[in-house]
mmCIF file of C-alpha atoms in Angstrom:
data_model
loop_
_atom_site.group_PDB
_atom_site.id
_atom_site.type_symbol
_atom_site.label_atom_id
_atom_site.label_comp_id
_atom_site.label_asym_id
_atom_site.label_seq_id
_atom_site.Cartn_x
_atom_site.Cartn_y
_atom_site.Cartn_z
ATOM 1 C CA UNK A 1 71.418 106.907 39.712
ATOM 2 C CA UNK A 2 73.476 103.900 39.892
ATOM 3 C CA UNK A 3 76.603 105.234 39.466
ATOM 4 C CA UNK A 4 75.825 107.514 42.193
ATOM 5 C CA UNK A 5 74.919 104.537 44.575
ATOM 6 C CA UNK A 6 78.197 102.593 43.488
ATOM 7 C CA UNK A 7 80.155 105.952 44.396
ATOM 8 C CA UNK A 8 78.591 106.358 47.634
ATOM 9 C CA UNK A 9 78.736 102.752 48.603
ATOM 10 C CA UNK A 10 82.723 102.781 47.664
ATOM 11 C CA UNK A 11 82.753 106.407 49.667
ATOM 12 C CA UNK A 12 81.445 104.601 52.322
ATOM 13 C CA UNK A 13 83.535 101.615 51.982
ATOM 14 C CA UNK A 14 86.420 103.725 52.002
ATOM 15 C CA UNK A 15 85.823 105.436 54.856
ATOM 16 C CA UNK A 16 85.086 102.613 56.689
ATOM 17 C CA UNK A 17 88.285 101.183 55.625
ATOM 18 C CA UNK A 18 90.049 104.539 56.844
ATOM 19 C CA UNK A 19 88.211 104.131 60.049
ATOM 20 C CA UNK A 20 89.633 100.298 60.803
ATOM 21 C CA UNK A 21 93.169 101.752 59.667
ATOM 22 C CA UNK A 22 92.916 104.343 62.233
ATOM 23 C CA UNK A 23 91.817 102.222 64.765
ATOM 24 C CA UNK A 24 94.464 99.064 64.565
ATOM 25 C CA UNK A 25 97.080 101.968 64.187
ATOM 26 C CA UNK A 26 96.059 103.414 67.601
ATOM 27 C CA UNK A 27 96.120 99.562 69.010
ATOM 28 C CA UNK A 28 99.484 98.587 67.104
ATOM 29 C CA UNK A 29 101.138 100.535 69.287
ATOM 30 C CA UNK A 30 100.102 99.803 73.076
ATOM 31 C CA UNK A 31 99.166 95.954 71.071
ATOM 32 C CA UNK A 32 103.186 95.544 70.654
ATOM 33 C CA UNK A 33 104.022 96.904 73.731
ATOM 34 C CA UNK A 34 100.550 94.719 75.961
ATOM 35 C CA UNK A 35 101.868 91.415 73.821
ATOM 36 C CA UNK A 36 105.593 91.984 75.771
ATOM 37 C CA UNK A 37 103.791 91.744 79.264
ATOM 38 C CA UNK A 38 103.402 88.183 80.681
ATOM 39 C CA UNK A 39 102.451 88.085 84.065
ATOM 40 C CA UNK A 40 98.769 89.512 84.844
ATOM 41 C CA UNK A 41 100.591 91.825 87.483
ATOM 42 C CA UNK A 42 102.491 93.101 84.638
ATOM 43 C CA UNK A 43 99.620 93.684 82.638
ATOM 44 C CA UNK A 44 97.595 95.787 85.180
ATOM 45 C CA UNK A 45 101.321 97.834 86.595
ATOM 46 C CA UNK A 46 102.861 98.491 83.487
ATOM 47 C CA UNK A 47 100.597 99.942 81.607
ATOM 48 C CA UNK A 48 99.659 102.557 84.456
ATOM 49 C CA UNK A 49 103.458 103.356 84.458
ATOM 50 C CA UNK A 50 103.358 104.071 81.180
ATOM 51 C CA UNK A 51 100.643 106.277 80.958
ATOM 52 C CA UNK A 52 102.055 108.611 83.631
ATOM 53 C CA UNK A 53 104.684 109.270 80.970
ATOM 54 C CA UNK A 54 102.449 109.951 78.122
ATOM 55 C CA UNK A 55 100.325 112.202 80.856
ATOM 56 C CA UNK A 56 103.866 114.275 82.066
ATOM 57 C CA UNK A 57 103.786 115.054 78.013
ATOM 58 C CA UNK A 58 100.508 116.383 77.684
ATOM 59 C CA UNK A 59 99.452 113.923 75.124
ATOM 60 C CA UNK A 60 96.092 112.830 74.298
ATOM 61 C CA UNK A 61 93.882 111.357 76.809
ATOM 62 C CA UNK A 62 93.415 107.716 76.096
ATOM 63 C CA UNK A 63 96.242 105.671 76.447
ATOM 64 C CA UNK A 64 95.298 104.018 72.896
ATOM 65 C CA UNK A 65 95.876 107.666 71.738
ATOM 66 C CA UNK A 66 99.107 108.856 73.392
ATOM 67 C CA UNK A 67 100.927 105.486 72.715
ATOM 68 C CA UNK A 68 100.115 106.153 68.681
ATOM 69 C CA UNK A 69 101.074 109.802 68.853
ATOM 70 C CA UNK A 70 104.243 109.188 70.584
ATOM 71 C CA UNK A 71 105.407 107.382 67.819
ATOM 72 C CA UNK A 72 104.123 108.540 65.006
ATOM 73 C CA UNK A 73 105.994 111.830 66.320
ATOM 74 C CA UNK A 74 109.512 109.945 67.356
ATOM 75 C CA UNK A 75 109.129 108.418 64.123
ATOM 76 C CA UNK A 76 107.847 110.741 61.366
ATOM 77 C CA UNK A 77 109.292 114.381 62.680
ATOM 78 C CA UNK A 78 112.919 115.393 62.129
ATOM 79 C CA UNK A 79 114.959 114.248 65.017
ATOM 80 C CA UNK A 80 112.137 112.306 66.270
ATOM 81 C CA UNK A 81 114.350 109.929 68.654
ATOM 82 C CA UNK A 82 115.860 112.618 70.016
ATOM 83 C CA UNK A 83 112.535 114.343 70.991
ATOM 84 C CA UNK A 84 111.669 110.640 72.645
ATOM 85 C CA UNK A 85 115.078 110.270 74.083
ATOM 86 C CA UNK A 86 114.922 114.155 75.484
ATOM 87 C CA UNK A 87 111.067 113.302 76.898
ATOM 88 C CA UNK A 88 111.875 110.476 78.853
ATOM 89 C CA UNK A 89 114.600 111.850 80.214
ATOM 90 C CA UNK A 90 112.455 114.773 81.630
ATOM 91 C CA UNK A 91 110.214 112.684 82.970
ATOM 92 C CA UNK A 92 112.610 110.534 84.908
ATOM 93 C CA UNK A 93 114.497 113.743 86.177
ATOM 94 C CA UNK A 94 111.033 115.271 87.348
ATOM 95 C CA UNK A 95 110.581 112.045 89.371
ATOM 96 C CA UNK A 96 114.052 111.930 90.243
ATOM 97 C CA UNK A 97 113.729 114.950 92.205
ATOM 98 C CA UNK A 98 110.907 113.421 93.869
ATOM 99 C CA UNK A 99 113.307 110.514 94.855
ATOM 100 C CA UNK A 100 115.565 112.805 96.615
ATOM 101 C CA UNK A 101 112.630 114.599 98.240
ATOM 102 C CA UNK A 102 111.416 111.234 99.649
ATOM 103 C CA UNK A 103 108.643 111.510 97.832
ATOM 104 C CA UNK A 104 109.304 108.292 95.870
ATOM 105 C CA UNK A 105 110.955 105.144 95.568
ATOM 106 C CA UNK A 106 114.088 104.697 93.779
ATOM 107 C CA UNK A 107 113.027 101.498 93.134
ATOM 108 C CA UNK A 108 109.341 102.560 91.684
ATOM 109 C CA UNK A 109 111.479 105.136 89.355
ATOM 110 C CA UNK A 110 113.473 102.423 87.996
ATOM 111 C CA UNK A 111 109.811 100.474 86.967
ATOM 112 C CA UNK A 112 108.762 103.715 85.065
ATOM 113 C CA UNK A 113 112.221 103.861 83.230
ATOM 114 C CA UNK A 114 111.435 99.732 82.179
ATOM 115 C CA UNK A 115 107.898 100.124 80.900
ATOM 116 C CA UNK A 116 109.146 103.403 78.993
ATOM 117 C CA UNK A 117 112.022 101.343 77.272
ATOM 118 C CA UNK A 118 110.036 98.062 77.073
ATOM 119 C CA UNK A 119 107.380 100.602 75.119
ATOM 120 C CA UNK A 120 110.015 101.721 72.548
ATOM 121 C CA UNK A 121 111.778 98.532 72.219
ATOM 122 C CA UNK A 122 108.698 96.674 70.968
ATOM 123 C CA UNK A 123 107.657 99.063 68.541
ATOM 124 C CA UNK A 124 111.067 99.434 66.836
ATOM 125 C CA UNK A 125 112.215 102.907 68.450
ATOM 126 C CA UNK A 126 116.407 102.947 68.971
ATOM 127 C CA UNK A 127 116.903 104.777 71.761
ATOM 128 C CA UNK A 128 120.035 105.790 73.738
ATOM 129 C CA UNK A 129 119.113 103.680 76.689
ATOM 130 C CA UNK A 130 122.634 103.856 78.525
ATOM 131 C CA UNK A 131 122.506 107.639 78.455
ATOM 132 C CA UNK A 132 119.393 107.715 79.868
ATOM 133 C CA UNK A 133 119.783 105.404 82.910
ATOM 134 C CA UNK A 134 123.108 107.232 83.940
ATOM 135 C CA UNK A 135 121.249 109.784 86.001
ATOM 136 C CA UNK A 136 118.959 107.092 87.834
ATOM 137 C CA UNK A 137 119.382 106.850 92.032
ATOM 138 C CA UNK A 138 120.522 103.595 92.574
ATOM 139 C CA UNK A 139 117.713 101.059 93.986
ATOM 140 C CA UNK A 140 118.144 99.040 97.122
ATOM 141 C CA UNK A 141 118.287 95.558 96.259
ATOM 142 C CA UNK A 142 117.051 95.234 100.242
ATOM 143 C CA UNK A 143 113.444 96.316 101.687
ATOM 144 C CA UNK A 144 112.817 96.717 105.667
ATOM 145 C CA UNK A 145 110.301 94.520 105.528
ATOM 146 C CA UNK A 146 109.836 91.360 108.357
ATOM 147 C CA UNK A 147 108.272 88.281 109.269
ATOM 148 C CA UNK A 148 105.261 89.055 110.722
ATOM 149 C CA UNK A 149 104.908 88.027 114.133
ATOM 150 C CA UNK A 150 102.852 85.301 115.722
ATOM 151 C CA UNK A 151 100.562 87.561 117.080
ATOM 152 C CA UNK A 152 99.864 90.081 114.085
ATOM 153 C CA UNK A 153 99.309 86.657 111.994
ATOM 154 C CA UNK A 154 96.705 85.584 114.583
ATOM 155 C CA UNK A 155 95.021 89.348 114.055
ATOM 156 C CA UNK A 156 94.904 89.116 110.885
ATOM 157 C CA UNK A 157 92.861 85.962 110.443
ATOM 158 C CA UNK A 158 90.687 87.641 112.828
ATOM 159 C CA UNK A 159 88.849 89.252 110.054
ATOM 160 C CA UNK A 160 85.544 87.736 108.923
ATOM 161 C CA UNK A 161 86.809 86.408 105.514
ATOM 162 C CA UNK A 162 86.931 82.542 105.384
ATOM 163 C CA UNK A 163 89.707 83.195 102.676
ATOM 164 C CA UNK A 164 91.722 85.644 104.669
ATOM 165 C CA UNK A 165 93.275 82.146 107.041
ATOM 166 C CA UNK A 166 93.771 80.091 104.209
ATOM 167 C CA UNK A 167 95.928 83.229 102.639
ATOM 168 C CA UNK A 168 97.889 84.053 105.618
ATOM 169 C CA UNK A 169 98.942 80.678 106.439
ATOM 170 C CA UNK A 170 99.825 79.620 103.376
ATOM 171 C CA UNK A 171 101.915 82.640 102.393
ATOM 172 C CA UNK A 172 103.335 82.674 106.140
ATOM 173 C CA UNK A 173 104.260 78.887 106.067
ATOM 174 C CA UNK A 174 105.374 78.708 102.401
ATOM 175 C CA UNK A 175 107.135 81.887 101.894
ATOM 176 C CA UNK A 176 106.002 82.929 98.517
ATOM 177 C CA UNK A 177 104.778 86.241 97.057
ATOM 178 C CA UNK A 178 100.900 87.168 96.280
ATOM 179 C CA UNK A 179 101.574 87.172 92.701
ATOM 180 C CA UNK A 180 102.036 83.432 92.775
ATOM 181 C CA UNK A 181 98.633 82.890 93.573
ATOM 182 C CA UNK A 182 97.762 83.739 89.630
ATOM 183 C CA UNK A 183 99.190 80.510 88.883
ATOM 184 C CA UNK A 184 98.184 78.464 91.960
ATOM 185 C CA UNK A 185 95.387 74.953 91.473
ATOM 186 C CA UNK A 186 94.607 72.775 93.847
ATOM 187 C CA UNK A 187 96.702 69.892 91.961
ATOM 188 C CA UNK A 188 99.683 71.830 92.933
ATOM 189 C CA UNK A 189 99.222 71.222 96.814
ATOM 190 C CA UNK A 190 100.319 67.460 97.819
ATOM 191 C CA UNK A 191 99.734 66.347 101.508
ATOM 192 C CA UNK A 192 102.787 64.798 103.358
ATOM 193 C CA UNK A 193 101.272 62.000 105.701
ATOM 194 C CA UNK A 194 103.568 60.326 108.667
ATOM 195 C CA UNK A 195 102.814 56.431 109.083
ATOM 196 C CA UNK A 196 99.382 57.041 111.135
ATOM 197 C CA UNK A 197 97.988 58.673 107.956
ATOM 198 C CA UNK A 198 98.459 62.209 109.665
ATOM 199 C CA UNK A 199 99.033 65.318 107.619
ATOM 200 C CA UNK A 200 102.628 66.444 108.665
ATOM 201 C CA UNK A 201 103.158 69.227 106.030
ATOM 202 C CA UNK A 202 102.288 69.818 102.265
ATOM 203 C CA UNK A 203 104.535 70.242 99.197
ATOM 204 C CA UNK A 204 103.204 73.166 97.232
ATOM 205 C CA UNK A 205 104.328 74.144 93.430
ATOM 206 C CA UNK A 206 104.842 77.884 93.031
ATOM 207 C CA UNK A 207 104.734 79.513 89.188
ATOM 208 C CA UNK A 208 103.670 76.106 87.762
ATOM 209 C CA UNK A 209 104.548 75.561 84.322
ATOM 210 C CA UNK A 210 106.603 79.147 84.584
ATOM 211 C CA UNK A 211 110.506 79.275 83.902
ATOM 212 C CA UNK A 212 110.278 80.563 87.213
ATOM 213 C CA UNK A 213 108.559 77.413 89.097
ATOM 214 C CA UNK A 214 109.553 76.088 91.962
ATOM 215 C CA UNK A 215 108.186 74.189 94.809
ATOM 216 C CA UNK A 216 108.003 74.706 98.269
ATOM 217 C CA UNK A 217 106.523 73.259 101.877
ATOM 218 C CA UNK A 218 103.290 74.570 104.009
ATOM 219 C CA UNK A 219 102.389 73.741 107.468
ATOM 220 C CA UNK A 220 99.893 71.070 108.102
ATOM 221 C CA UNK A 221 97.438 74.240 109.716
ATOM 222 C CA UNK A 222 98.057 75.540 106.660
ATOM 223 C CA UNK A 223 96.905 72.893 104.285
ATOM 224 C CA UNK A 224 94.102 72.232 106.568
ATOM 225 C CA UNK A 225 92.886 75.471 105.904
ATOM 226 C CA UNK A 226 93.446 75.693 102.535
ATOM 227 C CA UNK A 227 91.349 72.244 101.724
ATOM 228 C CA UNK A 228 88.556 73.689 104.179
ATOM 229 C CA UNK A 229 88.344 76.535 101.416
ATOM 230 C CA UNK A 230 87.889 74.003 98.451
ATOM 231 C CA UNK A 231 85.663 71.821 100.798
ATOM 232 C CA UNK A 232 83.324 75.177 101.036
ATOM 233 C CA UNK A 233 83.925 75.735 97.252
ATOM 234 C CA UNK A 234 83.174 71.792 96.301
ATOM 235 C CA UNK A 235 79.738 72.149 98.451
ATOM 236 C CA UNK A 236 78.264 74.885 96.832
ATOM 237 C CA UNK A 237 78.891 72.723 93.244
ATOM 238 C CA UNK A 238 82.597 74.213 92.255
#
């Protein structure tokens, strides 16, 4: 009876240890590829770009799943990179089609082509990546976006959100983008004061501690209603 127990508690250990394999061999995969993404918009974009390739394959349905099975099948079957190389490529020809129906962006084709190759690149799979981004539409490096105008700012802080002014001024004023407000404190906001002690403007510091950080200037309005926000914050004990 003993030796039975030992054998089914070393089964069981066993298959327990198979399990946990398993399991950190599905993660290893997306786990190399999450690890490469810095940003917290990166985190939540690229992995949805990703997935749309996986899901053009008919892969598995959990992304844990179809990241492990795309390489474990680029890597193990006979001319596996070619089979990845050849995928990808279908994919970003379907959706180049859709570019030239004006169903999509050039630009947002261009993202699914860098999460693809960031994917392979961080789990060790050589691709031919100047083959496959000779068929890409060219982006335009330009938008038709605009200032918005003094009275669509005024309707948007119309809306009965206390954090919707603070928002739209600052981003108005300072000229920086919404990811920036991942990285934004309240030390990185300095009043400017004249000689009566008035608030003239405020120095702001965008992407602090990021290679990408630099600083820039708000409007007085806008620092006013930034520090009514943390003066609402402060009273209910933040």
């Amino acid at each position: 009876h003993y030796y039975i127990i030992c054998n089914m508690d070393l089964l069981s250990v066993t298959e327990n240890n198979e399990q946990q394999n398993e399991i950190m061999q599905q993660q290893s995969s997306l786990y190399s590829f999450m690890y490469a993404l810095k940003s917290s918009e990166a985190r939540r974009q690229y992995p949805k770009r990703l997935k749309r390739l996986f899901d053009y394959l008919k892969l598995p349905a959990s992304l844990e799943e179809q990241a492990t099975e795309f390489i474990n099948t680029a890597k193990t079957r006979e001319n596996g990179s070619q089979w990845a190389q050849n995928s990808i490529m279908a994919f970003l020809d379907f959706h180049r089609e859709r570019v030239r129906c004006k169903e999509l962006a050039a630009g947002t084709l261009k993202n699914y082509y860098r999460a693809a190759k960031l994917f392979c690149e961080m789990n060790d799979l050589t691709l031919n990546w100047r083959r496959i981004t000779k068929g890409l539409p060219r982006a335009k490096n330009s938008s038709n976006d605009r200032a918005p105008t003094i009275e669509e700012i005024r309707k948007l802080v119309e809306y009965p959100d206390r954090r919707i002014k603070p928002i739209v001024y600052s981003m108005a004023s300072g000229g920086f983008r919404l990811g920036a407000w991942d990285y934004f404190r309240w030390r990185h906001v300095s009043p400017i004061t004249d000689d009566n002690a008035e608030v003239i403007a405020a120095k702001i510091t965008i992407y602090a501690d990021e290679p990408e950080e630099y600083y820039s200037f708000i409007t007085p309005q806008a620092f006013l209603a930034l520090k009514d926000w943390m003066d609402f914050r402060a009273s209910y004990g933040e």
